[in-house]
Amino acid sequence: MEIDETKQIKLKDKPMMTLLEAAEFTGIGRHKLCDLSDKPDCDFVLWVGNKRLFKRDKLLEYLMKAYSI
């Protein structure tokens, strides 16, 4: 099956990102993102089974308010 590259959604247009996409987008390592999103009160992650999806707007909001992580 051939993938039509014109139909792929660009990272900047996605409202939800995988762990690898979030790491690429933010420049924060995968392990640190896992640590941050494992907390029960984390509101920028959506769990789909064992897969974590990062909510772009909420993640950016969290990072803008953070002094350090």
XYZ file of N, CA, C and O in Angstrom, residues 16 36-37 39-46 53-59 61-62 65:
84
model
N -3.229 16.661 18.636
C -2.693 15.656 19.544
C -1.397 15.118 18.948
O -1.294 14.957 17.733
N 6.792 13.591 33.314
C 5.801 14.657 33.513
C 4.372 14.151 33.307
O 3.459 14.519 34.044
N 4.177 13.301 32.318
C 2.820 12.861 31.975
C 2.351 11.669 32.801
O 1.178 11.313 32.734
N 2.197 11.683 36.020
C 1.561 12.219 37.228
C 0.040 12.179 37.072
O -0.488 12.491 35.996
N -0.676 11.800 38.134
C -2.144 11.678 38.052
C -2.860 12.992 37.708
O -3.920 12.971 37.095
N -2.282 14.126 38.081
C -2.951 15.409 37.836
C -2.532 16.055 36.510
O -2.861 17.206 36.249
N -1.840 15.321 35.661
C -1.395 15.841 34.373
C -2.596 16.044 33.458
O -3.327 15.107 33.147
N -2.801 17.287 33.009
C -3.966 17.571 32.158
C -3.607 17.731 30.688
O -4.458 18.040 29.869
N -2.329 17.526 30.320
C -1.958 17.664 28.917
C -1.733 16.327 28.226
O -1.205 16.282 27.122
N -2.145 15.236 28.861
C -1.991 13.921 28.240
C -3.346 13.214 28.202
O -4.163 13.359 29.103
N -3.576 12.490 27.133
C -4.765 11.659 26.971
C -4.278 10.236 26.765
O -3.474 9.970 25.869
N -1.165 10.333 24.321
C -1.224 11.401 23.325
C -1.162 12.732 24.061
O -1.855 12.922 25.061
N -0.342 13.622 23.566
C -0.161 14.917 24.205
C -1.052 15.954 23.543
O -1.040 16.094 22.315
N -1.805 16.676 24.354
C -2.668 17.744 23.871
C -1.785 18.973 23.641
O -1.230 19.530 24.579
N -1.648 19.357 22.401
C -0.714 20.416 22.021
C -0.918 21.704 22.821
O 0.021 22.225 23.417
N -2.135 22.221 22.839
C -2.389 23.505 23.507
C -2.119 23.435 24.993
O -1.515 24.343 25.574
N -2.556 22.355 25.638
C -2.354 22.198 27.079
C -0.872 22.028 27.409
O -0.391 22.552 28.409
N -0.147 21.292 26.573
C 1.280 21.098 26.789
C 2.026 22.426 26.659
O 2.859 22.766 27.504
N 0.773 25.402 27.078
C 0.359 26.227 28.214
C 1.158 25.842 29.464
O 1.644 26.707 30.191
N 1.301 24.548 29.701
C 2.069 24.071 30.846
C 3.524 24.541 30.757
O 4.091 25.029 31.739
N 4.111 28.286 31.487
C 3.987 28.664 32.902
C 5.127 28.111 33.756
O 5.371 28.599 34.843
